[in-house]
Coordinates of C-alpha atoms in Angstrom, one line a residue:
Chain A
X1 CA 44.6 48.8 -214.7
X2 CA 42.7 48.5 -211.5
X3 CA 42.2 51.3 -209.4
X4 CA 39.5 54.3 -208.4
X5 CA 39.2 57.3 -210.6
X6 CA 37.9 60.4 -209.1
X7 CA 36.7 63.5 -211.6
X8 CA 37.3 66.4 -211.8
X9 CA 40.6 66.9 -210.4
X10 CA 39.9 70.6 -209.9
X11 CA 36.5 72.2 -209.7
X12 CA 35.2 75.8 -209.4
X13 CA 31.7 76.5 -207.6
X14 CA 29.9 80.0 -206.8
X15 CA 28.1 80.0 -203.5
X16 CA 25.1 78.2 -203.4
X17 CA 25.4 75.9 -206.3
X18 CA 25.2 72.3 -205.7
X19 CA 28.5 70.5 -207.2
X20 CA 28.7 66.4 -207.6
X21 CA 32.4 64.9 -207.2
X22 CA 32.6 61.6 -209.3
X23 CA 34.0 58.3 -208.1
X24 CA 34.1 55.3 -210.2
X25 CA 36.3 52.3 -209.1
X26 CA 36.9 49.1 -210.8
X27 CA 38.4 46.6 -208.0
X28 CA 35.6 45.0 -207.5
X29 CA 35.3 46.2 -203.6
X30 CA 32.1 46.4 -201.8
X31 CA 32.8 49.4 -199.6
X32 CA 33.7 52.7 -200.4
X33 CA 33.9 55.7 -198.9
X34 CA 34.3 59.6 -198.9
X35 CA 36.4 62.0 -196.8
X36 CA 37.3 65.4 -196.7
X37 CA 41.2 67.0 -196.2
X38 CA 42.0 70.5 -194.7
X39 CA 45.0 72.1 -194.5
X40 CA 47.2 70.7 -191.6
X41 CA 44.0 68.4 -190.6
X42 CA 43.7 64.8 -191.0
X43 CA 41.3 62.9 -193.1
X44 CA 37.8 63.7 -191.8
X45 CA 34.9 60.8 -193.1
X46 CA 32.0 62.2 -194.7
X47 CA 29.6 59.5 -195.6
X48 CA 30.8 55.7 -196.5
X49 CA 29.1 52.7 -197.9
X50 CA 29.4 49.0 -197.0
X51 CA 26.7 47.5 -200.5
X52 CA 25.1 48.6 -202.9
X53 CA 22.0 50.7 -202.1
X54 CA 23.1 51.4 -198.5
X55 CA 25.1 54.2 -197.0
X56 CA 25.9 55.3 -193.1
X57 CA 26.7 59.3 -192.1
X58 CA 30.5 59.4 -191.4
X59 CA 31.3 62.6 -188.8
X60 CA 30.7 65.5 -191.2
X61 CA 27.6 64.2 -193.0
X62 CA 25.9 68.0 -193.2
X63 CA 25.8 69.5 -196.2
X64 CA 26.5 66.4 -198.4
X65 CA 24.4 63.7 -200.1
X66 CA 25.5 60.5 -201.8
X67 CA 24.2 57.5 -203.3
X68 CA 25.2 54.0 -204.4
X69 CA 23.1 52.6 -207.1
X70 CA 25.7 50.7 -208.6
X71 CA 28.9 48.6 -206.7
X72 CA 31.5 50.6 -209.2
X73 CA 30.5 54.2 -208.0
X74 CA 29.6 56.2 -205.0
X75 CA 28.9 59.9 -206.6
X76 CA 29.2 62.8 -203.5
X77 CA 27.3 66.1 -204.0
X78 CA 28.4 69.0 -202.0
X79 CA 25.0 70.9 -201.7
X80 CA 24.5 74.8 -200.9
X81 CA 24.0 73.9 -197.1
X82 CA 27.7 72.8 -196.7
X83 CA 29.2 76.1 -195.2
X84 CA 32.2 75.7 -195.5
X85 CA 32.8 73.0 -198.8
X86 CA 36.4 74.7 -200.4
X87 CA 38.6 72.0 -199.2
X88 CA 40.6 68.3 -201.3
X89 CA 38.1 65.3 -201.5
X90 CA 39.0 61.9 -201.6
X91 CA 37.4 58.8 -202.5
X92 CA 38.3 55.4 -201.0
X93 CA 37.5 52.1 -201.2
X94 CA 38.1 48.7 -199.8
X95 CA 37.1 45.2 -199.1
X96 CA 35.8 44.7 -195.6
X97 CA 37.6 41.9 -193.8
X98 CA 39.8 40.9 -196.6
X99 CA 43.1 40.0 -196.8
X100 CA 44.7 43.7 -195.0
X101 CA 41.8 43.8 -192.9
X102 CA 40.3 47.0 -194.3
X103 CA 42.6 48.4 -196.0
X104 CA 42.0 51.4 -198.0
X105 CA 42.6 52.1 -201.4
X106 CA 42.5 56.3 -202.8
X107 CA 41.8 58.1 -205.7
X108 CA 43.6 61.3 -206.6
X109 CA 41.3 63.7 -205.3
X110 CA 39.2 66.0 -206.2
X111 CA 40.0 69.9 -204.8
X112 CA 36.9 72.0 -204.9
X113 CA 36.8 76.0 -204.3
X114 CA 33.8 78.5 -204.1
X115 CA 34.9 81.7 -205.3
Chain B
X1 CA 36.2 62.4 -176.2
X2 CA 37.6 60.4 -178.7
X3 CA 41.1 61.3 -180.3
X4 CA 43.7 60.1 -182.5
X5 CA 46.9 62.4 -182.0
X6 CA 50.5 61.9 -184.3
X7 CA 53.2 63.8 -182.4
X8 CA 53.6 66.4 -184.6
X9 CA 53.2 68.6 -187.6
X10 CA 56.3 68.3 -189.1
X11 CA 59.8 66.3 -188.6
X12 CA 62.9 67.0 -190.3
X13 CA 65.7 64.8 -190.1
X14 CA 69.0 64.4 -192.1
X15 CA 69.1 61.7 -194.6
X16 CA 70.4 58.8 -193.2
X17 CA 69.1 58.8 -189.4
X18 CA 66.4 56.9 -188.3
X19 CA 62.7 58.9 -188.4
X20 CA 60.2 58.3 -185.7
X21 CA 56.3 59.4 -185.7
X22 CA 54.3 58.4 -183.5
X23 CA 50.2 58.4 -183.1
X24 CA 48.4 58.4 -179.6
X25 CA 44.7 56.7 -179.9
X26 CA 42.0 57.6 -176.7
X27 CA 39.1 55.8 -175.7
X28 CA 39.5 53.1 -178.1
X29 CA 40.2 49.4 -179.0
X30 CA 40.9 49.0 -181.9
X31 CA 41.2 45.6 -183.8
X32 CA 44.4 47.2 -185.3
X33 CA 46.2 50.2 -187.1
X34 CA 46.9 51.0 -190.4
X35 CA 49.7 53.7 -191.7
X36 CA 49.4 55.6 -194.9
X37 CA 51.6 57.8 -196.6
X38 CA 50.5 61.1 -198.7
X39 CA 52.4 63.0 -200.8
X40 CA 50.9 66.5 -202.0
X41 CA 47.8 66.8 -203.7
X42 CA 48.2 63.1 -203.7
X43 CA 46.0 60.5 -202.2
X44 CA 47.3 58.5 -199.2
X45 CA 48.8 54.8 -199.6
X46 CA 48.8 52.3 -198.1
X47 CA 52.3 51.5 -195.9
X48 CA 51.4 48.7 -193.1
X49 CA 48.9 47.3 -190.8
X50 CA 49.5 46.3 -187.4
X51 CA 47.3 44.0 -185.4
X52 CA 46.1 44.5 -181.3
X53 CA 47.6 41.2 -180.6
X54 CA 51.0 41.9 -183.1
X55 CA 53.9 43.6 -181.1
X56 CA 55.5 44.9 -183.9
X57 CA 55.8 44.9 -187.6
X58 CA 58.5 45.1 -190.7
X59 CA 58.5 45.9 -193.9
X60 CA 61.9 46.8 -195.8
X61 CA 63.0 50.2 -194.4
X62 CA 59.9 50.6 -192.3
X63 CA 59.0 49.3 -188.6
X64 CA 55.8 49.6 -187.1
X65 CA 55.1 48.9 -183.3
X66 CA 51.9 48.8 -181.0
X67 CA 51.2 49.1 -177.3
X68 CA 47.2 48.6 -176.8
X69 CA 48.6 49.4 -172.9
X70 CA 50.0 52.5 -173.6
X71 CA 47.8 53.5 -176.3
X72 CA 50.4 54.1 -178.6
X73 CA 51.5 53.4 -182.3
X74 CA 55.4 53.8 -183.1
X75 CA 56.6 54.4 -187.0
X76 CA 59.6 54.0 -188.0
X77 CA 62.2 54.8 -191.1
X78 CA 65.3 53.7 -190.6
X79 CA 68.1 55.0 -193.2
X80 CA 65.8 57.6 -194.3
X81 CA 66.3 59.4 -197.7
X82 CA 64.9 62.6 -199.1
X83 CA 62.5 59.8 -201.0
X84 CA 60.7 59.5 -197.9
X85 CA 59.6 63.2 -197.6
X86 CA 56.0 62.8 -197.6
X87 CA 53.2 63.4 -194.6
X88 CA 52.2 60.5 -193.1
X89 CA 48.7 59.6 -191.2
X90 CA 47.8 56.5 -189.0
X91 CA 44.4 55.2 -189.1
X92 CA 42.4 53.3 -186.8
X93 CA 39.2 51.2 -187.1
X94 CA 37.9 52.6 -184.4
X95 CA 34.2 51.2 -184.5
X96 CA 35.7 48.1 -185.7
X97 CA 33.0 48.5 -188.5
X98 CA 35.0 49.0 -191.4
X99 CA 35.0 52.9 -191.4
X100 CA 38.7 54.1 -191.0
X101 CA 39.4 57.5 -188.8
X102 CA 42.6 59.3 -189.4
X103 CA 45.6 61.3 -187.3
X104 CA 46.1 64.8 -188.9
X105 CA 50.2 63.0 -189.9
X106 CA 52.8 64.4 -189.4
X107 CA 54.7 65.8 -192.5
X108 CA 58.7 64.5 -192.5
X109 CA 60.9 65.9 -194.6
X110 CA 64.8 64.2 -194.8
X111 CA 67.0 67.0 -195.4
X112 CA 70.3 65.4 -197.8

């Protein structure tokens, strides 16, 4: 079946160790993105990509590196300078002006702590 | 500064009744809205999208409506059931550039 598979669904880290979140999706779209979810807040957007080797800061970009080397996954790392990085991440994507205009399509999440 | 605002945290309303939410937008235009629903630990889904030049917008049990005057996004549930507990956000392109910014939703819950 078609869809976006984030890993792993839960994910320990001490302070100051770098973590990578996995997303892999097999739709075929040429955008994806990453956001972050805390409690009682809405959907914040970390970093996105529109093709393959290119990638834009979304409005919490500190703290997080990505990269796109291939159209089926956009891998997030949650680095040591992220203050702040317990919180639910999800991965999106969707194909820009297509049929619902933009609509996105979400993994399961991924729900990083730091004991 | 820019905001996108749905009414509020939480709704509860008894099953049958009609449920709305609603999602305030500042300082934008956007090309058109999108509503998702998320249940916990869930990611969001997909409900509608409504267009700036679309008044308003159906789909089964759900009605979607919006003003690019008032600035405003209306969603509807009409003959809710406990089924439809979930928290739902809007979302609005608002660079029109592809990159989706969300409300914080608004969490119903329809009481039986």
């Amino acid at each position: 079946d078609g869809g976006i598979t984030q890993s792993p669904k839960y994910l320990f880290r001490k302070e100051g160790q770098n973590v990578t979140l996995s997303c892999e999706q097999n739709l075929n779209h040429d955008a994806m993105y990453w956001y972050r979810q805390d409690p009682g807040q809405g959907l914040r957007l970390i970093y996105y990509s529109q093709i393959v080797n290119d990638f834009q800061k979304g409005d919490i970009a500190e703290g997080y590196s990505v990269s796109r080397e291939k159209k089926e996954s956009f891998p997030l790392t949650v680095t040591s300078a992220q203050k702040n990085p317990t919180a639910f991440y999800l991965c999106a994507s969707s194909i820009p002006g297509g049929p619902i205009t933009g609509e996105l399509f979400f993994g399961e999440g991924s729900r990083l702590t730091v004991l | 500064s820019q905001k996108i605002e749905q009414n509020s945290e939480a709704l509860n309303i008894q099953e049958g009744k009609t449920a709305t939410l609603t999602c305030n937008y500042t300082n934008y235009s956007p090309a058109y809205l999108q509503w998702y629903r998320q249940d916990p630990g869930r990611g969001p889904v997909f409900l509608l999208l409504i267009r700036e030049n679309e008044k308003e917008k159906r789909k089964e049990r759900l009605k979607v409506t919006f003003d690019t005057t008032l600035k405003q996004s209306l969603f509807h549930i009409t003959a809710s059931q406990p089924a439809d507990s979930a928290t739902y956000l809007c979302a609005l392109d608002i660079y029109n550039n592809n990159d989706m910014r969300f409300g914080a939703g608004t969490r119903l819950t329809v009481k039986p």
